[in-house]
Amino acid sequence: MPVKTISYEELIPGYEFPPATYELSASLVSKYLKAVDSAGDGFVPPLAITACAIAAMTGSLSLPSGTIVIHASQELEFFKLVPIGDTIECHTGVAQKITRGKMSMLILELEVFDKGKEKVQSGRATIALPT
Amino acid sequence: MLTEIQEGKALNSVVKHITQEKINLYAEASGDFNPIHIDESFAAKTPLGGTIAHGMLNLAYVSEMMTSAFGRSWLSEGKLRAKFKEPARPGDTLTIDGKISCVEQKDDVSYANCNFECRNQKGEMIVTGETIVKLSSDKE
């Protein structure tokens, strides 16, 4: 089923992107570890989980062609180890939408839960979209 | 892993060379295909003048340094706050340095507060920030 997208103009503070579920399979983790040039340690790297949550957001957001997206800041908190093979559910939303001159900024929040509904990670990202 | 947790203790640095191939691999792994990362002709026409690495790729290197220093404590109960100052570009060599800024005790639990910096080969600051790692509880 195609992912329902929302345009940047439609985003308002409080908007929640559709939750997304990911199975953190050995192949997905291996692909991530290769990309970040790391050996790994038998658990899912917490930033691989963050990458899933960010992908859940960006996959649901429709931006005008040619829009540059710049990651300005990131806050993260990890709550538990996630074994390879676990399934996570990513919840993401818009905390603030700010326009300053030719710069638009989105402050996005994320929360990730495991299959037992325990929180494994939360975070906040500031994304700049120069216009 | 660090054997000595004390204020001022330096963490083992991580050095990584950024290539377009690595950026493309990260795009594949993360699903972030924004053209500023992967489309060299598009990126060349933007104010950035060329492709840049994903900020989360740079942060993955910070996390590698923290994992090397604190192991599972970082993976299971770490906190991070980062500001992306300048983009990392293909051809850059990034050095991530960190040190323990202080060790705090709160409600019988010890926490290591660390500062980190990620700089390129020219010394330009790419990412800066702080981390907190829960070390142990006296009750455990």
PDB file of C-alpha atoms in Angstrom:
ATOM      1  CA  MET A   1       0.000   0.000   0.000  1.00  0.00           C
ATOM      2  CA  PRO A   2       1.491   3.409  -0.888  1.00  0.00           C
ATOM      3  CA  VAL A   3       2.587   5.549   2.046  1.00  0.00           C
ATOM      4  CA  LYS A   4       0.257   8.500   2.629  1.00  0.00           C
ATOM      5  CA  THR A   5       2.313  11.686   2.471  1.00  0.00           C
ATOM      6  CA  ILE A   6       1.765  15.155   3.845  1.00  0.00           C
ATOM      7  CA  SER A   7       3.179  18.341   2.349  1.00  0.00           C
ATOM      8  CA  TYR A   8       5.402  20.713   4.277  1.00  0.00           C
ATOM      9  CA  GLU A   9       2.719  23.419   4.074  1.00  0.00           C
ATOM     10  CA  GLU A  10       0.189  21.124   5.746  1.00  0.00           C
ATOM     11  CA  LEU A  11       2.442  20.324   8.699  1.00  0.00           C
ATOM     12  CA  ILE A  12       1.385  21.931  11.951  1.00  0.00           C
ATOM     13  CA  PRO A  13       2.733  21.588  15.486  1.00  0.00           C
ATOM     14  CA  GLY A  14       1.143  18.531  17.055  1.00  0.00           C
ATOM     15  CA  TYR A  15       0.917  16.642  13.773  1.00  0.00           C
ATOM     16  CA  GLU A  16       1.820  12.971  14.174  1.00  0.00           C
ATOM     17  CA  PHE A  17       3.242  11.023  11.256  1.00  0.00           C
ATOM     18  CA  PRO A  18       1.792   7.538  10.714  1.00  0.00           C
ATOM     19  CA  PRO A  19       3.581   5.082  13.032  1.00  0.00           C
ATOM     20  CA  ALA A  20       6.035   2.835  11.212  1.00  0.00           C
ATOM     21  CA  THR A  21       7.133  -0.681  12.144  1.00  0.00           C
ATOM     22  CA  TYR A  22      10.558  -2.106  11.353  1.00  0.00           C
ATOM     23  CA  GLU A  23      11.946  -5.568  11.861  1.00  0.00           C
ATOM     24  CA  LEU A  24      15.575  -5.067  12.825  1.00  0.00           C
ATOM     25  CA  SER A  25      16.797  -8.122  10.999  1.00  0.00           C
ATOM     26  CA  ALA A  26      20.411  -9.262  10.894  1.00  0.00           C
ATOM     27  CA  SER A  27      20.632  -8.149   7.253  1.00  0.00           C
ATOM     28  CA  LEU A  28      19.269  -4.664   8.028  1.00  0.00           C
ATOM     29  CA  VAL A  29      21.721  -4.247  10.928  1.00  0.00           C
ATOM     30  CA  SER A  30      24.570  -5.611   8.821  1.00  0.00           C
ATOM     31  CA  LYS A  31      23.776  -3.118   6.051  1.00  0.00           C
ATOM     32  CA  TYR A  32      23.770  -0.285   8.610  1.00  0.00           C
ATOM     33  CA  LEU A  33      27.060  -1.394  10.192  1.00  0.00           C
ATOM     34  CA  LYS A  34      28.714  -1.562   6.783  1.00  0.00           C
ATOM     35  CA  ALA A  35      27.464   1.951   6.004  1.00  0.00           C
ATOM     36  CA  VAL A  36      28.850   3.386   9.242  1.00  0.00           C
ATOM     37  CA  ASP A  37      32.061   1.395   8.953  1.00  0.00           C
ATOM     38  CA  SER A  38      31.619  -0.319  12.312  1.00  0.00           C
ATOM     39  CA  ALA A  39      32.039  -3.885  13.558  1.00  0.00           C
ATOM     40  CA  GLY A  40      29.007  -3.843  15.857  1.00  0.00           C
ATOM     41  CA  ASP A  41      28.603  -5.582  19.197  1.00  0.00           C
ATOM     42  CA  GLY A  42      25.714  -7.999  18.881  1.00  0.00           C
ATOM     43  CA  PHE A  43      22.959  -5.447  19.503  1.00  0.00           C
ATOM     44  CA  VAL A  44      21.177  -3.035  17.246  1.00  0.00           C
ATOM     45  CA  PRO A  45      23.154   0.232  17.226  1.00  0.00           C
ATOM     46  CA  PRO A  46      20.881   2.870  18.775  1.00  0.00           C
ATOM     47  CA  LEU A  47      21.529   5.244  15.891  1.00  0.00           C
ATOM     48  CA  ALA A  48      20.302   2.586  13.460  1.00  0.00           C
ATOM     49  CA  ILE A  49      17.013   2.801  15.351  1.00  0.00           C
ATOM     50  CA  THR A  50      17.075   6.593  15.076  1.00  0.00           C
ATOM     51  CA  ALA A  51      17.672   6.224  11.337  1.00  0.00           C
ATOM     52  CA  CYS A  52      14.520   4.081  11.097  1.00  0.00           C
ATOM     53  CA  ALA A  53      12.502   6.707  12.973  1.00  0.00           C
ATOM     54  CA  ILE A  54      13.803   9.497  10.733  1.00  0.00           C
ATOM     55  CA  ALA A  55      13.059   7.393   7.642  1.00  0.00           C
ATOM     56  CA  ALA A  56       9.513   6.923   8.945  1.00  0.00           C
ATOM     57  CA  MET A  57       9.126  10.693   8.982  1.00  0.00           C
ATOM     58  CA  THR A  58      10.830  11.547   5.718  1.00  0.00           C
ATOM     59  CA  GLY A  59       8.948   8.776   3.935  1.00  0.00           C
ATOM     60  CA  SER A  60       5.669  10.430   4.917  1.00  0.00           C
ATOM     61  CA  LEU A  61       6.728  13.992   4.123  1.00  0.00           C
ATOM     62  CA  SER A  62       6.396  15.427   0.661  1.00  0.00           C
ATOM     63  CA  LEU A  63       8.746  18.335  -0.026  1.00  0.00           C
ATOM     64  CA  PRO A  64       8.919  20.474  -3.164  1.00  0.00           C
ATOM     65  CA  SER A  65      11.420  19.094  -5.655  1.00  0.00           C
ATOM     66  CA  GLY A  66      14.907  20.449  -5.026  1.00  0.00           C
ATOM     67  CA  THR A  67      14.337  21.233  -1.343  1.00  0.00           C
ATOM     68  CA  ILE A  68      17.530  20.973   0.692  1.00  0.00           C
ATOM     69  CA  VAL A  69      17.073  19.466   4.143  1.00  0.00           C
ATOM     70  CA  ILE A  70      19.804  20.261   6.675  1.00  0.00           C
ATOM     71  CA  HIS A  71      20.059  18.513  10.011  1.00  0.00           C
ATOM     72  CA  ALA A  72      20.813  21.290  12.510  1.00  0.00           C
ATOM     73  CA  SER A  73      20.715  19.491  15.844  1.00  0.00           C
ATOM     74  CA  GLN A  74      19.801  16.185  17.452  1.00  0.00           C
ATOM     75  CA  GLU A  75      18.941  15.047  20.945  1.00  0.00           C
ATOM     76  CA  LEU A  76      18.605  11.368  21.816  1.00  0.00           C
ATOM     77  CA  GLU A  77      18.000   9.257  24.892  1.00  0.00           C
ATOM     78  CA  PHE A  78      18.344   5.474  24.913  1.00  0.00           C
ATOM     79  CA  PHE A  79      16.369   3.382  27.401  1.00  0.00           C
ATOM     80  CA  LYS A  80      17.261  -0.229  26.684  1.00  0.00           C
ATOM     81  CA  LEU A  81      19.312  -2.555  24.517  1.00  0.00           C
ATOM     82  CA  VAL A  82      17.552  -3.846  21.444  1.00  0.00           C
ATOM     83  CA  PRO A  83      18.508  -7.340  20.290  1.00  0.00           C
ATOM     84  CA  ILE A  84      18.971  -8.028  16.594  1.00  0.00           C
ATOM     85  CA  GLY A  85      15.746  -9.499  15.208  1.00  0.00           C
ATOM     86  CA  ASP A  86      13.424  -7.378  17.398  1.00  0.00           C
ATOM     87  CA  THR A  87      10.596  -5.360  15.929  1.00  0.00           C
ATOM     88  CA  ILE A  88      10.229  -1.678  16.762  1.00  0.00           C
ATOM     89  CA  GLU A  89       7.462   0.847  16.266  1.00  0.00           C
ATOM     90  CA  CYS A  90       8.441   4.450  15.548  1.00  0.00           C
ATOM     91  CA  HIS A  91       6.200   7.355  16.527  1.00  0.00           C
ATOM     92  CA  THR A  92       7.181  10.744  15.183  1.00  0.00           C
ATOM     93  CA  GLY A  93       5.608  14.163  15.106  1.00  0.00           C
ATOM     94  CA  VAL A  94       6.037  17.894  14.737  1.00  0.00           C
ATOM     95  CA  ALA A  95       6.828  19.829  17.919  1.00  0.00           C
ATOM     96  CA  GLN A  96       7.415  23.237  16.323  1.00  0.00           C
ATOM     97  CA  LYS A  97       7.421  24.852  12.911  1.00  0.00           C
ATOM     98  CA  ILE A  98       9.395  28.080  12.693  1.00  0.00           C
ATOM     99  CA  THR A  99       9.978  30.470   9.807  1.00  0.00           C
ATOM    100  CA  ARG A 100      12.739  33.051  10.090  1.00  0.00           C
ATOM    101  CA  GLY A 101      13.333  35.047   6.934  1.00  0.00           C
ATOM    102  CA  LYS A 102      14.338  32.623   4.223  1.00  0.00           C
ATOM    103  CA  MET A 103      14.849  29.759   6.659  1.00  0.00           C
ATOM    104  CA  SER A 104      12.153  27.342   7.755  1.00  0.00           C
ATOM    105  CA  MET A 105      12.825  25.051  10.681  1.00  0.00           C
ATOM    106  CA  LEU A 106      11.023  22.001  11.928  1.00  0.00           C
ATOM    107  CA  ILE A 107      11.499  20.589  15.388  1.00  0.00           C
ATOM    108  CA  LEU A 108      10.529  16.942  15.237  1.00  0.00           C
ATOM    109  CA  GLU A 109      10.038  14.504  18.087  1.00  0.00           C
ATOM    110  CA  LEU A 110      10.449  10.766  18.008  1.00  0.00           C
ATOM    111  CA  GLU A 111       9.661   7.887  20.310  1.00  0.00           C
ATOM    112  CA  VAL A 112      10.475   4.269  19.565  1.00  0.00           C
ATOM    113  CA  PHE A 113       8.932   1.257  21.305  1.00  0.00           C
ATOM    114  CA  ASP A 114       9.732  -2.441  21.192  1.00  0.00           C
ATOM    115  CA  LYS A 115       7.188  -5.214  20.641  1.00  0.00           C
ATOM    116  CA  GLY A 116       6.481  -5.261  24.402  1.00  0.00           C
ATOM    117  CA  LYS A 117       5.511  -1.566  24.120  1.00  0.00           C
ATOM    118  CA  GLU A 118       8.530  -0.558  26.206  1.00  0.00           C
ATOM    119  CA  LYS A 119      10.179   2.673  25.162  1.00  0.00           C
ATOM    120  CA  VAL A 120      13.629   2.053  23.720  1.00  0.00           C
ATOM    121  CA  GLN A 121      14.501   5.546  22.540  1.00  0.00           C
ATOM    122  CA  SER A 122      13.256   9.111  22.373  1.00  0.00           C
ATOM    123  CA  GLY A 123      14.635  12.150  20.672  1.00  0.00           C
ATOM    124  CA  ARG A 124      14.218  15.531  19.110  1.00  0.00           C
ATOM    125  CA  ALA A 125      15.654  16.727  15.811  1.00  0.00           C
ATOM    126  CA  THR A 126      15.894  20.227  14.381  1.00  0.00           C
ATOM    127  CA  ILE A 127      15.734  20.297  10.615  1.00  0.00           C
ATOM    128  CA  ALA A 128      16.437  23.437   8.590  1.00  0.00           C
ATOM    129  CA  LEU A 129      14.928  23.950   5.147  1.00  0.00           C
ATOM    130  CA  PRO A 130      16.479  26.980   3.434  1.00  0.00           C
ATOM    131  CA  THR A 131      14.116  28.477   0.857  1.00  0.00           C
TER     132      THR A 131
ATOM    133  CA  MET B   1      36.241   0.065  27.456  1.00  0.00           C
ATOM    134  CA  LEU B   2      37.572   2.725  29.787  1.00  0.00           C
ATOM    135  CA  THR B   3      39.154   1.276  32.896  1.00  0.00           C
ATOM    136  CA  GLU B   4      39.289   4.584  34.705  1.00  0.00           C
ATOM    137  CA  ILE B   5      36.306   6.899  34.910  1.00  0.00           C
ATOM    138  CA  GLN B   6      37.440  10.300  36.075  1.00  0.00           C
ATOM    139  CA  GLU B   7      37.044  13.947  35.182  1.00  0.00           C
ATOM    140  CA  GLY B   8      39.254  15.000  32.291  1.00  0.00           C
ATOM    141  CA  LYS B   9      39.839  11.453  31.062  1.00  0.00           C
ATOM    142  CA  ALA B  10      40.041  11.418  27.254  1.00  0.00           C
ATOM    143  CA  LEU B  11      38.039   8.871  25.288  1.00  0.00           C
ATOM    144  CA  ASN B  12      39.749   6.975  22.474  1.00  0.00           C
ATOM    145  CA  SER B  13      39.396   9.035  19.309  1.00  0.00           C
ATOM    146  CA  VAL B  14      37.661   7.714  16.234  1.00  0.00           C
ATOM    147  CA  VAL B  15      38.998   8.670  12.794  1.00  0.00           C
ATOM    148  CA  LYS B  16      36.899   8.122   9.663  1.00  0.00           C
ATOM    149  CA  HIS B  17      37.417   9.031   6.040  1.00  0.00           C
ATOM    150  CA  ILE B  18      34.276  10.186   4.234  1.00  0.00           C
ATOM    151  CA  THR B  19      33.729   9.052   0.673  1.00  0.00           C
ATOM    152  CA  GLN B  20      30.781   9.401  -1.669  1.00  0.00           C
ATOM    153  CA  GLU B  21      30.542   5.616  -1.631  1.00  0.00           C
ATOM    154  CA  LYS B  22      30.095   5.633   2.157  1.00  0.00           C
ATOM    155  CA  ILE B  23      27.459   8.368   1.895  1.00  0.00           C
ATOM    156  CA  ASN B  24      25.615   6.333  -0.739  1.00  0.00           C
ATOM    157  CA  LEU B  25      25.802   3.248   1.492  1.00  0.00           C
ATOM    158  CA  TYR B  26      24.368   5.243   4.381  1.00  0.00           C
ATOM    159  CA  ALA B  27      21.556   6.517   2.146  1.00  0.00           C
ATOM    160  CA  GLU B  28      20.725   2.909   1.256  1.00  0.00           C
ATOM    161  CA  ALA B  29      20.868   1.755   4.877  1.00  0.00           C
ATOM    162  CA  SER B  30      18.875   4.654   6.304  1.00  0.00           C
ATOM    163  CA  GLY B  31      16.450   5.293   3.454  1.00  0.00           C
ATOM    164  CA  ASP B  32      17.473   8.992   3.364  1.00  0.00           C
ATOM    165  CA  PHE B  33      17.941   9.714  -0.329  1.00  0.00           C
ATOM    166  CA  ASN B  34      17.785  13.510  -0.149  1.00  0.00           C
ATOM    167  CA  PRO B  35      19.685  14.619  -3.283  1.00  0.00           C
ATOM    168  CA  ILE B  36      21.974  16.893  -1.256  1.00  0.00           C
ATOM    169  CA  HIS B  37      23.653  13.673  -0.101  1.00  0.00           C
ATOM    170  CA  ILE B  38      23.725  11.548  -3.213  1.00  0.00           C
ATOM    171  CA  ASP B  39      23.167  13.626  -6.359  1.00  0.00           C
ATOM    172  CA  GLU B  40      26.462  15.320  -7.167  1.00  0.00           C
ATOM    173  CA  SER B  41      25.154  17.429 -10.057  1.00  0.00           C
ATOM    174  CA  PHE B  42      22.151  18.627  -8.017  1.00  0.00           C
ATOM    175  CA  ALA B  43      24.294  19.365  -4.955  1.00  0.00           C
ATOM    176  CA  ALA B  44      26.859  21.285  -7.031  1.00  0.00           C
ATOM    177  CA  LYS B  45      24.155  23.817  -7.978  1.00  0.00           C
ATOM    178  CA  THR B  46      23.102  24.483  -4.366  1.00  0.00           C
ATOM    179  CA  PRO B  47      24.732  26.932  -1.928  1.00  0.00           C
ATOM    180  CA  LEU B  48      26.483  23.917  -0.369  1.00  0.00           C
ATOM    181  CA  GLY B  49      28.411  23.438  -3.628  1.00  0.00           C
ATOM    182  CA  GLY B  50      28.502  19.654  -3.483  1.00  0.00           C
ATOM    183  CA  THR B  51      27.221  16.597  -1.692  1.00  0.00           C
ATOM    184  CA  ILE B  52      27.420  16.364   2.075  1.00  0.00           C
ATOM    185  CA  ALA B  53      27.357  13.438   4.473  1.00  0.00           C
ATOM    186  CA  HIS B  54      24.217  12.744   6.462  1.00  0.00           C
ATOM    187  CA  GLY B  55      24.387  14.301   9.912  1.00  0.00           C
ATOM    188  CA  MET B  56      23.337  10.960  11.354  1.00  0.00           C
ATOM    189  CA  LEU B  57      26.356   9.307   9.706  1.00  0.00           C
ATOM    190  CA  ASN B  58      28.631  11.720  11.576  1.00  0.00           C
ATOM    191  CA  LEU B  59      26.735  10.980  14.788  1.00  0.00           C
ATOM    192  CA  ALA B  60      27.162   7.240  14.241  1.00  0.00           C
ATOM    193  CA  TYR B  61      30.917   7.826  14.581  1.00  0.00           C
ATOM    194  CA  VAL B  62      30.327   9.662  17.869  1.00  0.00           C
ATOM    195  CA  SER B  63      28.243   6.722  19.058  1.00  0.00           C
ATOM    196  CA  GLU B  64      31.071   4.356  18.061  1.00  0.00           C
ATOM    197  CA  MET B  65      33.459   6.315  20.297  1.00  0.00           C
ATOM    198  CA  MET B  66      30.958   6.204  23.173  1.00  0.00           C
ATOM    199  CA  THR B  67      30.342   2.462  22.708  1.00  0.00           C
ATOM    200  CA  SER B  68      34.073   1.838  22.705  1.00  0.00           C
ATOM    201  CA  ALA B  69      34.421   3.759  25.986  1.00  0.00           C
ATOM    202  CA  PHE B  70      31.290   2.688  27.879  1.00  0.00           C
ATOM    203  CA  GLY B  71      29.971  -0.444  26.144  1.00  0.00           C
ATOM    204  CA  ARG B  72      26.441  -1.500  27.043  1.00  0.00           C
ATOM    205  CA  SER B  73      26.001   1.407  29.467  1.00  0.00           C
ATOM    206  CA  TRP B  74      26.001   3.726  26.469  1.00  0.00           C
ATOM    207  CA  LEU B  75      23.816   1.513  24.276  1.00  0.00           C
ATOM    208  CA  SER B  76      21.157   0.995  26.924  1.00  0.00           C
ATOM    209  CA  GLU B  77      21.096   4.256  28.881  1.00  0.00           C
ATOM    210  CA  GLY B  78      22.988   6.927  26.982  1.00  0.00           C
ATOM    211  CA  LYS B  79      21.894  10.491  26.288  1.00  0.00           C
ATOM    212  CA  LEU B  80      23.222  12.700  23.532  1.00  0.00           C
ATOM    213  CA  ARG B  81      22.831  16.300  22.469  1.00  0.00           C
ATOM    214  CA  ALA B  82      24.559  17.377  19.239  1.00  0.00           C
ATOM    215  CA  LYS B  83      24.783  20.468  17.074  1.00  0.00           C
ATOM    216  CA  PHE B  84      25.783  20.145  13.433  1.00  0.00           C
ATOM    217  CA  LYS B  85      28.044  23.111  12.705  1.00  0.00           C
ATOM    218  CA  GLU B  86      29.422  22.451   9.226  1.00  0.00           C
ATOM    219  CA  PRO B  87      28.771  19.711   6.701  1.00  0.00           C
ATOM    220  CA  ALA B  88      31.181  16.826   6.237  1.00  0.00           C
ATOM    221  CA  ARG B  89      32.027  16.266   2.582  1.00  0.00           C
ATOM    222  CA  PRO B  90      33.452  13.455   0.476  1.00  0.00           C
ATOM    223  CA  GLY B  91      37.230  13.503   0.887  1.00  0.00           C
ATOM    224  CA  ASP B  92      37.070  14.737   4.475  1.00  0.00           C
ATOM    225  CA  THR B  93      38.811  12.882   7.270  1.00  0.00           C
ATOM    226  CA  LEU B  94      36.836  13.259  10.474  1.00  0.00           C
ATOM    227  CA  THR B  95      38.363  12.947  13.916  1.00  0.00           C
ATOM    228  CA  ILE B  96      35.982  12.492  16.819  1.00  0.00           C
ATOM    229  CA  ASP B  97      37.441  13.354  20.201  1.00  0.00           C
ATOM    230  CA  GLY B  98      35.751  13.241  23.566  1.00  0.00           C
ATOM    231  CA  LYS B  99      36.513  13.493  27.239  1.00  0.00           C
ATOM    232  CA  ILE B 100      34.749  13.086  30.536  1.00  0.00           C
ATOM    233  CA  SER B 101      33.835  16.574  31.705  1.00  0.00           C
ATOM    234  CA  CYS B 102      32.524  15.454  35.094  1.00  0.00           C
ATOM    235  CA  VAL B 103      31.233  12.479  37.033  1.00  0.00           C
ATOM    236  CA  GLU B 104      28.026  13.150  38.923  1.00  0.00           C
ATOM    237  CA  GLN B 105      26.187  11.300  41.621  1.00  0.00           C
ATOM    238  CA  LYS B 106      22.387  11.546  41.659  1.00  0.00           C
ATOM    239  CA  ASP B 107      20.197   9.389  43.897  1.00  0.00           C
ATOM    240  CA  ASP B 108      22.926   6.754  44.399  1.00  0.00           C
ATOM    241  CA  VAL B 109      23.604   6.556  40.663  1.00  0.00           C
ATOM    242  CA  SER B 110      26.814   7.707  38.959  1.00  0.00           C
ATOM    243  CA  TYR B 111      26.743   9.457  35.614  1.00  0.00           C
ATOM    244  CA  ALA B 112      29.635  10.374  33.321  1.00  0.00           C
ATOM    245  CA  ASN B 113      29.107  13.638  31.453  1.00  0.00           C
ATOM    246  CA  CYS B 114      31.237  13.874  28.332  1.00  0.00           C
ATOM    247  CA  ASN B 115      31.927  16.547  25.733  1.00  0.00           C
ATOM    248  CA  PHE B 116      32.727  15.624  22.173  1.00  0.00           C
ATOM    249  CA  GLU B 117      33.913  17.311  19.019  1.00  0.00           C
ATOM    250  CA  CYS B 118      34.042  16.102  15.459  1.00  0.00           C
ATOM    251  CA  ARG B 119      36.466  18.049  13.275  1.00  0.00           C
ATOM    252  CA  ASN B 120      37.628  17.651   9.698  1.00  0.00           C
ATOM    253  CA  GLN B 121      41.241  17.571   8.497  1.00  0.00           C
ATOM    254  CA  LYS B 122      41.286  21.383   8.345  1.00  0.00           C
ATOM    255  CA  GLY B 123      40.299  21.601  11.999  1.00  0.00           C
ATOM    256  CA  GLU B 124      36.817  22.858  11.166  1.00  0.00           C
ATOM    257  CA  MET B 125      34.160  21.898  13.682  1.00  0.00           C
ATOM    258  CA  ILE B 126      31.619  19.563  12.083  1.00  0.00           C
ATOM    259  CA  VAL B 127      29.648  18.400  15.122  1.00  0.00           C
ATOM    260  CA  THR B 128      29.869  19.308  18.772  1.00  0.00           C
ATOM    261  CA  GLY B 129      27.888  18.159  21.741  1.00  0.00           C
ATOM    262  CA  GLU B 130      27.515  16.436  25.065  1.00  0.00           C
ATOM    263  CA  THR B 131      26.650  12.943  26.206  1.00  0.00           C
ATOM    264  CA  ILE B 132      25.610  11.462  29.530  1.00  0.00           C
ATOM    265  CA  VAL B 133      26.122   7.817  30.451  1.00  0.00           C
ATOM    266  CA  LYS B 134      24.657   6.098  33.487  1.00  0.00           C
ATOM    267  CA  LEU B 135      27.542   4.198  35.057  1.00  0.00           C
ATOM    268  CA  SER B 136      26.206   2.293  38.013  1.00  0.00           C
ATOM    269  CA  SER B 137      23.865   2.350  40.920  1.00  0.00           C
ATOM    270  CA  ASP B 138      25.133   1.853  44.457  1.00  0.00           C
ATOM    271  CA  LYS B 139      22.008  -0.225  45.021  1.00  0.00           C
ATOM    272  CA  GLU B 140      22.828  -2.633  42.175  1.00  0.00           C
TER     273      GLU B 140
END
